[in-house]
mmCIF file of C-alpha atoms and ligand atoms in Angstrom:
data_model
loop_
_atom_site.group_PDB
_atom_site.id
_atom_site.type_symbol
_atom_site.label_atom_id
_atom_site.label_comp_id
_atom_site.label_asym_id
_atom_site.label_seq_id
_atom_site.Cartn_x
_atom_site.Cartn_y
_atom_site.Cartn_z
ATOM 1 C CA MET A 1 73.184 108.022 96.953
ATOM 2 C CA LYS A 2 76.191 107.456 99.227
ATOM 3 C CA ASN A 3 79.276 105.769 97.685
ATOM 4 C CA ALA A 4 81.429 104.471 100.530
ATOM 5 C CA PRO A 5 82.362 100.847 99.888
ATOM 6 C CA ILE A 6 84.715 98.785 102.004
ATOM 7 C CA GLY A 7 87.951 98.453 100.018
ATOM 8 C CA ILE A 8 89.471 94.978 99.876
ATOM 9 C CA PHE A 9 93.002 94.762 98.537
ATOM 10 C CA ASP A 10 95.259 91.896 97.518
ATOM 11 C CA SER A 11 98.221 91.532 95.195
ATOM 12 C CA GLY A 12 96.080 89.201 93.098
ATOM 13 C CA TYR A 13 93.147 86.853 93.562
ATOM 14 C CA GLY A 14 93.829 85.627 97.101
ATOM 15 C CA GLY A 15 91.890 88.401 98.823
ATOM 16 C CA LEU A 16 88.758 87.102 97.147
ATOM 17 C CA THR A 17 88.840 84.171 99.601
ATOM 18 C CA VAL A 18 88.581 86.759 102.370
ATOM 19 C CA LEU A 19 85.964 88.895 100.619
ATOM 20 C CA ARG A 20 83.839 85.772 100.141
ATOM 21 C CA GLU A 21 83.660 85.209 103.912
ATOM 22 C CA ILE A 22 83.162 88.912 104.665
ATOM 23 C CA VAL A 23 80.205 89.049 102.271
ATOM 24 C CA ARG A 24 78.677 86.035 104.051
ATOM 25 C CA LEU A 25 78.661 87.911 107.354
ATOM 26 C CA LEU A 26 78.008 91.431 106.017
ATOM 27 C CA PRO A 27 75.972 90.937 102.824
ATOM 28 C CA ASP A 28 74.404 94.412 102.712
ATOM 29 C CA HIS A 29 77.615 96.443 102.522
ATOM 30 C CA ASP A 30 79.187 97.697 99.308
ATOM 31 C CA TYR A 31 82.631 96.329 98.437
ATOM 32 C CA LEU A 32 85.334 97.415 96.041
ATOM 33 C CA TYR A 33 87.941 94.717 95.438
ATOM 34 C CA LEU A 34 91.301 95.668 93.958
ATOM 35 C CA GLY A 35 93.712 93.011 92.711
ATOM 36 C CA ASP A 36 97.143 94.275 91.687
ATOM 37 C CA ASN A 37 97.418 91.332 89.308
ATOM 38 C CA ALA A 38 99.791 93.127 86.943
ATOM 39 C CA ARG A 39 102.439 93.237 89.693
ATOM 40 C CA ALA A 40 101.671 89.977 91.567
ATOM 41 C CA PRO A 41 103.197 88.056 93.211
ATOM 42 C CA TYR A 42 104.380 90.418 95.922
ATOM 43 C CA GLY A 43 105.869 87.620 98.077
ATOM 44 C CA PRO A 44 109.430 87.597 96.698
ATOM 45 C CA ARG A 45 109.726 91.413 96.371
ATOM 46 C CA ASP A 46 111.728 93.622 98.711
ATOM 47 C CA PHE A 47 110.241 95.673 101.532
ATOM 48 C CA ASP A 48 110.309 99.049 99.742
ATOM 49 C CA THR A 49 108.629 97.726 96.614
ATOM 50 C CA ILE A 50 105.831 96.006 98.534
ATOM 51 C CA TYR A 51 105.290 99.134 100.608
ATOM 52 C CA HIS A 52 105.243 101.375 97.545
ATOM 53 C CA TYR A 53 102.841 99.121 95.590
ATOM 54 C CA THR A 54 100.525 98.633 98.568
ATOM 55 C CA LEU A 55 100.407 102.362 99.272
ATOM 56 C CA GLU A 56 99.491 103.108 95.663
ATOM 57 C CA CYS A 57 96.666 100.585 95.855
ATOM 58 C CA VAL A 58 95.381 101.953 99.165
ATOM 59 C CA GLN A 59 95.424 105.489 97.763
ATOM 60 C CA TYR A 60 93.537 104.262 94.720
ATOM 61 C CA LEU A 61 90.857 102.734 96.958
ATOM 62 C CA PHE A 62 90.651 105.958 99.006
ATOM 63 C CA GLY A 63 90.227 107.846 95.720
ATOM 64 C CA GLN A 64 87.306 105.568 94.877
ATOM 65 C CA GLY A 65 85.560 106.607 98.091
ATOM 66 C CA CYS A 66 86.496 103.765 100.483
ATOM 67 C CA PRO A 67 86.630 105.037 104.081
ATOM 68 C CA LEU A 68 87.934 101.638 105.243
ATOM 69 C CA VAL A 69 90.413 99.371 103.456
ATOM 70 C CA ILE A 70 91.274 95.786 104.393
ATOM 71 C CA LEU A 71 94.676 94.533 103.256
ATOM 72 C CA ALA A 72 93.469 90.984 102.500
ATOM 73 C CA CYS A 73 97.069 90.027 101.832
ATOM 74 C CA ASN A 74 99.520 88.802 104.438
ATOM 75 C CA THR A 75 102.548 90.010 102.521
ATOM 76 C CA ALA A 76 101.191 93.563 102.306
ATOM 77 C CA SER A 77 99.991 93.405 105.921
ATOM 78 C CA ALA A 78 103.466 92.271 107.019
ATOM 79 C CA LYS A 79 105.441 94.789 104.986
ATOM 80 C CA ALA A 80 103.282 97.878 104.584
ATOM 81 C CA LEU A 81 100.478 98.102 107.135
ATOM 82 C CA ARG A 82 102.391 99.558 110.051
ATOM 83 C CA ASN A 83 103.945 102.368 107.973
ATOM 84 C CA ILE A 84 100.627 103.170 106.336
ATOM 85 C CA GLN A 85 98.848 103.307 109.697
ATOM 86 C CA GLN A 86 101.538 105.247 111.520
ATOM 87 C CA LEU A 87 103.084 107.504 108.867
ATOM 88 C CA VAL A 88 100.631 107.927 106.007
ATOM 89 C CA LEU A 89 97.148 108.040 107.512
ATOM 90 C CA PRO A 90 97.794 110.768 110.086
ATOM 91 C CA GLN A 91 99.154 113.038 107.309
ATOM 92 C CA LEU A 92 97.117 112.182 104.242
ATOM 93 C CA ALA A 93 93.861 110.634 105.393
ATOM 94 C CA PRO A 94 93.263 110.972 109.123
ATOM 95 C CA ASP A 95 89.612 109.982 108.763
ATOM 96 C CA ARG A 96 90.292 106.727 106.853
ATOM 97 C CA ARG A 97 91.293 103.354 108.272
ATOM 98 C CA VAL A 98 93.401 100.493 106.939
ATOM 99 C CA LEU A 99 93.291 97.074 108.626
ATOM 100 C CA GLY A 100 95.317 93.931 107.960
ATOM 101 C CA VAL A 101 94.933 90.176 108.359
ATOM 102 C CA ILE A 102 97.836 89.224 110.612
ATOM 103 C CA ARG A 103 96.693 90.632 113.940
ATOM 104 C CA PRO A 104 93.144 89.193 113.852
ATOM 105 C CA THR A 105 94.662 85.798 113.019
ATOM 106 C CA ALA A 106 97.310 86.021 115.743
ATOM 107 C CA GLU A 107 94.606 86.909 118.283
ATOM 108 C CA VAL A 108 92.820 83.569 117.878
ATOM 109 C CA ILE A 109 95.333 81.021 116.541
ATOM 110 C CA GLY A 110 96.362 79.750 119.997
ATOM 111 C CA GLY A 111 92.821 78.507 120.591
ATOM 112 C CA TYR A 112 93.186 75.890 117.842
ATOM 113 C CA SER A 113 96.269 74.077 119.145
ATOM 114 C CA LYS A 114 96.449 71.486 121.934
ATOM 115 C CA THR A 115 100.159 70.700 121.548
ATOM 116 C CA LYS A 116 100.944 74.448 121.507
ATOM 117 C CA LYS A 117 102.971 73.939 118.342
ATOM 118 C CA VAL A 118 101.723 75.748 115.272
ATOM 119 C CA GLY A 119 103.057 75.774 111.712
ATOM 120 C CA VAL A 120 102.739 78.958 109.660
ATOM 121 C CA LEU A 121 102.849 78.654 105.865
ATOM 122 C CA GLY A 122 103.352 81.939 104.015
ATOM 123 C CA THR A 123 105.159 83.780 101.259
ATOM 124 C CA LEU A 124 108.845 84.595 101.521
ATOM 125 C CA GLY A 125 107.971 88.178 102.444
ATOM 126 C CA THR A 126 105.612 87.173 105.231
ATOM 127 C CA VAL A 127 108.004 84.606 106.677
ATOM 128 C CA ARG A 128 111.057 86.899 106.510
ATOM 129 C CA SER A 129 109.169 89.727 108.187
ATOM 130 C CA GLU A 130 108.644 87.451 111.238
ATOM 131 C CA SER A 131 105.347 89.286 111.754
ATOM 132 C CA TYR A 132 103.561 86.104 112.837
ATOM 133 C CA LEU A 133 106.256 85.229 115.360
ATOM 134 C CA ILE A 134 105.982 88.718 116.827
ATOM 135 C CA GLU A 135 102.181 89.042 116.800
ATOM 136 C CA ILE A 136 101.422 85.490 118.013
ATOM 137 C CA GLY A 137 104.029 85.988 120.762
ATOM 138 C CA LYS A 138 101.988 88.932 122.080
ATOM 139 C CA PHE A 139 98.790 86.906 122.489
ATOM 140 C CA PHE A 140 100.091 83.355 123.068
ATOM 141 C CA PRO A 141 103.653 83.519 124.411
ATOM 142 C CA GLU A 142 103.490 79.805 125.285
ATOM 143 C CA LEU A 143 103.001 78.851 121.624
ATOM 144 C CA GLU A 144 105.907 77.539 119.565
ATOM 145 C CA VAL A 145 105.619 78.776 115.983
ATOM 146 C CA MET A 146 107.419 77.056 113.101
ATOM 147 C CA GLN A 147 107.441 78.988 109.813
ATOM 148 C CA GLN A 148 107.734 77.726 106.257
ATOM 149 C CA ALA A 149 108.021 79.870 103.132
ATOM 150 C CA CYS A 150 106.232 78.386 100.115
ATOM 151 C CA PRO A 151 107.455 80.564 97.220
ATOM 152 C CA MET A 152 106.010 78.325 94.496
ATOM 153 C CA TRP A 153 102.463 78.179 95.811
ATOM 154 C CA VAL A 154 101.195 81.644 94.783
ATOM 155 C CA PRO A 155 102.449 81.344 91.170
ATOM 156 C CA LEU A 156 100.819 77.898 90.914
ATOM 157 C CA VAL A 157 97.508 79.213 92.269
ATOM 158 C CA GLU A 158 97.599 82.442 90.201
ATOM 159 C CA ASN A 159 98.081 80.305 87.097
ATOM 160 C CA GLY A 160 95.214 77.970 87.931
ATOM 161 C CA GLU A 161 97.506 74.924 88.293
ATOM 162 C CA LEU A 162 95.499 73.379 91.107
ATOM 163 C CA GLU A 163 95.399 69.846 89.808
ATOM 164 C CA SER A 164 98.817 69.327 88.284
ATOM 165 C CA ALA A 165 101.585 66.943 89.310
ATOM 166 C CA GLY A 166 103.852 69.964 89.813
ATOM 167 C CA THR A 167 101.486 71.360 92.419
ATOM 168 C CA ASP A 168 101.393 68.035 94.274
ATOM 169 C CA PHE A 169 105.188 68.048 94.292
ATOM 170 C CA PHE A 170 105.533 71.554 95.721
ATOM 171 C CA VAL A 171 102.740 71.131 98.254
ATOM 172 C CA LYS A 172 104.349 67.953 99.604
ATOM 173 C CA LYS A 173 107.826 69.499 99.553
ATOM 174 C CA TYR A 174 106.949 72.491 101.746
ATOM 175 C CA LEU A 175 104.712 70.484 104.091
ATOM 176 C CA ASP A 176 107.488 67.912 104.615
ATOM 177 C CA GLU A 177 109.988 70.700 105.316
ATOM 178 C CA LEU A 178 107.655 72.284 107.847
ATOM 179 C CA LEU A 179 106.678 69.068 109.610
ATOM 180 C CA ALA A 180 110.355 68.104 109.877
ATOM 181 C CA LYS A 181 110.805 71.140 112.146
ATOM 182 C CA SER A 182 108.663 69.559 114.888
ATOM 183 C CA ALA A 183 106.855 66.248 115.283
ATOM 184 C CA ASP A 184 104.116 67.791 117.463
ATOM 185 C CA ILE A 185 102.627 70.443 115.175
ATOM 186 C CA ASP A 186 98.848 69.989 115.379
ATOM 187 C CA THR A 187 97.732 73.214 113.652
ATOM 188 C CA LEU A 188 98.750 74.650 110.302
ATOM 189 C CA LEU A 189 97.914 78.236 109.504
ATOM 190 C CA LEU A 190 97.528 79.116 105.832
ATOM 191 C CA ALA A 191 99.045 82.587 106.240
ATOM 192 C CA CYS A 192 98.526 83.603 102.639
ATOM 193 C CA THR A 193 95.109 84.337 101.231
ATOM 194 C CA HIS A 194 95.889 82.348 98.072
ATOM 195 C CA TYR A 195 96.487 79.090 99.928
ATOM 196 C CA PRO A 196 92.880 78.077 100.738
ATOM 197 C CA LEU A 197 92.600 77.007 97.100
ATOM 198 C CA LEU A 198 95.317 74.437 97.746
ATOM 199 C CA GLU A 199 93.531 72.951 100.763
ATOM 200 C CA PRO A 200 92.327 69.803 98.958
ATOM 201 C CA VAL A 201 95.917 69.100 97.841
ATOM 202 C CA ILE A 202 97.308 69.952 101.287
ATOM 203 C CA TRP A 203 94.963 67.421 102.903
ATOM 204 C CA GLN A 204 96.358 64.635 100.716
ATOM 205 C CA PHE A 205 99.801 65.007 102.274
ATOM 206 C CA LEU A 206 98.889 65.681 105.899
ATOM 207 C CA PRO A 207 98.188 63.372 108.831
ATOM 208 C CA LYS A 208 94.447 63.546 109.652
ATOM 209 C CA GLU A 209 94.949 64.891 113.173
ATOM 210 C CA ILE A 210 96.428 68.197 111.981
ATOM 211 C CA ASN A 211 94.040 71.192 111.781
ATOM 212 C CA VAL A 212 94.323 73.439 108.745
ATOM 213 C CA ILE A 213 93.231 77.006 109.424
ATOM 214 C CA SER A 214 92.359 79.523 106.687
ATOM 215 C CA GLN A 215 91.946 83.189 107.483
ATOM 216 C CA GLY A 216 88.764 84.161 105.638
ATOM 217 C CA LYS A 217 86.316 83.450 108.462
ATOM 218 C CA ILE A 218 88.676 84.808 111.112
ATOM 219 C CA VAL A 219 89.127 88.116 109.276
ATOM 220 C CA ALA A 220 85.397 88.375 108.550
ATOM 221 C CA ARG A 221 84.478 87.892 112.226
ATOM 222 C CA SER A 222 87.091 90.410 113.235
ATOM 223 C CA LEU A 223 85.657 92.998 110.798
ATOM 224 C CA VAL A 224 82.159 92.496 112.217
ATOM 225 C CA ASP A 225 83.580 93.063 115.679
ATOM 226 C CA TYR A 226 85.515 96.157 114.506
ATOM 227 C CA LEU A 227 82.378 97.729 113.035
ATOM 228 C CA LEU A 228 80.446 97.041 116.245
ATOM 229 C CA ARG A 229 83.174 98.790 118.225
ATOM 230 C CA HIS A 230 83.521 101.682 115.721
ATOM 231 C CA SER A 231 80.015 102.901 115.022
ATOM 232 C CA GLU A 232 81.406 106.165 113.581
ATOM 233 C CA MET A 233 83.031 104.098 110.798
ATOM 234 C CA ALA A 234 80.084 101.705 110.413
ATOM 235 C CA GLU A 235 77.732 104.652 109.836
ATOM 236 C CA ARG A 236 79.896 106.045 107.029
ATOM 237 C CA LEU A 237 79.791 102.862 104.940
ATOM 238 C CA SER A 238 77.286 102.515 102.126
ATOM 239 C CA LYS A 239 74.942 99.544 102.001
ATOM 240 C CA GLN A 240 73.390 98.740 98.656
ATOM 241 C CA ALA A 241 74.943 95.257 98.389
ATOM 242 C CA LEU A 242 77.111 96.440 95.460
ATOM 243 C CA ARG A 243 80.316 94.574 94.602
ATOM 244 C CA SER A 244 82.876 95.975 92.185
ATOM 245 C CA PHE A 245 86.058 94.276 91.061
ATOM 246 C CA HIS A 246 89.037 96.247 89.772
ATOM 247 C CA THR A 247 92.257 94.714 88.481
ATOM 248 C CA THR A 248 95.515 96.221 87.292
ATOM 249 C CA GLY A 249 95.856 93.178 85.016
ATOM 250 C CA SER A 250 93.731 91.609 82.308
ATOM 251 C CA THR A 251 89.984 91.549 82.982
ATOM 252 C CA GLU A 252 89.673 88.383 80.942
ATOM 253 C CA ASP A 253 92.168 86.576 83.180
ATOM 254 C CA PHE A 254 90.618 88.061 86.307
ATOM 255 C CA ASP A 255 87.079 87.034 85.451
ATOM 256 C CA GLY A 256 88.293 83.587 84.387
ATOM 257 C CA HIS A 257 90.145 82.887 87.639
ATOM 258 C CA ALA A 258 88.075 84.823 90.151
ATOM 259 C CA THR A 259 85.161 82.390 90.347
ATOM 260 C CA ALA A 260 87.346 79.729 91.976
ATOM 261 C CA PHE A 261 88.379 82.195 94.686
ATOM 262 C CA PHE A 262 85.124 84.069 95.204
ATOM 263 C CA GLY A 263 82.644 81.265 94.611
ATOM 264 C CA GLU A 264 80.574 83.170 92.050
ATOM 265 C CA ALA A 265 81.146 84.780 88.671
ATOM 266 C CA VAL A 266 82.521 88.333 88.649
ATOM 267 C CA LYS A 267 82.883 91.025 86.019
ATOM 268 C CA SER A 268 85.954 93.173 86.550
ATOM 269 C CA ILE A 269 87.253 96.422 85.080
ATOM 270 C CA HIS A 270 90.878 97.240 84.292
ATOM 271 C CA VAL A 271 92.420 100.163 86.204
ATOM 272 C CA GLU A 272 95.806 101.854 86.548
ATOM 273 C CA VAL A 273 96.948 102.635 90.077
ATOM 274 C CA ALA A 274 100.597 103.581 89.635
ATOM 275 C CA HIS A 275 101.655 107.217 90.022
ATOM 276 C CA LEU A 276 104.300 107.441 87.354
HETATM 277 N N1 LIG B 301 97.774 86.673 98.912
HETATM 278 C C1 LIG B 301 98.987 87.249 99.374
HETATM 279 C C2 LIG B 301 99.238 86.928 100.825
HETATM 280 O O1 LIG B 301 98.355 86.686 101.555
HETATM 281 C C3 LIG B 301 100.243 86.886 98.677
HETATM 282 C C4 LIG B 301 100.469 86.855 97.354
HETATM 283 C C5 LIG B 301 101.716 87.336 96.711
HETATM 284 O O2 LIG B 301 102.817 86.807 96.905
HETATM 285 O O3 LIG B 301 101.494 88.261 95.955
HETATM 286 O O4 LIG B 301 100.347 86.934 101.295
#
């Protein structure tokens, strides 16, 4: 029996919001999710560390038989994807592919905005990399993009603090800072795969006319399109509707938190990915 799942990687739980949408569109494929929970959050870490951690996780997923890996993490996509695609794959794994979440989002985001002013909410790493400014500029040069780093949001989400007064405070704080950058923003992109869990809180502090865009569906549609265009990759993937969940952290924590992100109960196993 063929073992060639699609690898889905995130620093923690956030990528499960992407996997959930991918599974809706491609339910027959096998998936192996890896959360580097022991080393999350990645957002505040420096470029070299994020690159090094992401590469270890990608190599782990390759070692588990994944021909295709999705970095379901904006921070890793911003800081590590290009080097992995251009420097690592040609040398180490020329027949494997690694895709990110920033480009598919940048390709469509302009279609959501009438005022042509878009706010991007992300981790410190994603915002500092300016990847969204660069990528959106390629597809929608007429769009004005305002960025806002939200360094407290991932720790709040990772710790399950979705309904606390502290979360309300930090959601309002970053939204106010972003909206103060332009009165005409009509579209907010949640450019971190953890943030969809904060959507109900975000809505409380936003004017009704502002669209809030999460990436799960966008990335899922883009993967479907990729597999249609790359039949050689599509044919290599195994399809027994198997889903495995690996975490570098505690399985008890993972299984306890994952349901909120994935929408159904999961049973994870603990793994080590670091090459000491
Ligand atoms: N979910 C990751 C992202 O999309 C970020 C989490 C982190 O800071 O580790 O950027």
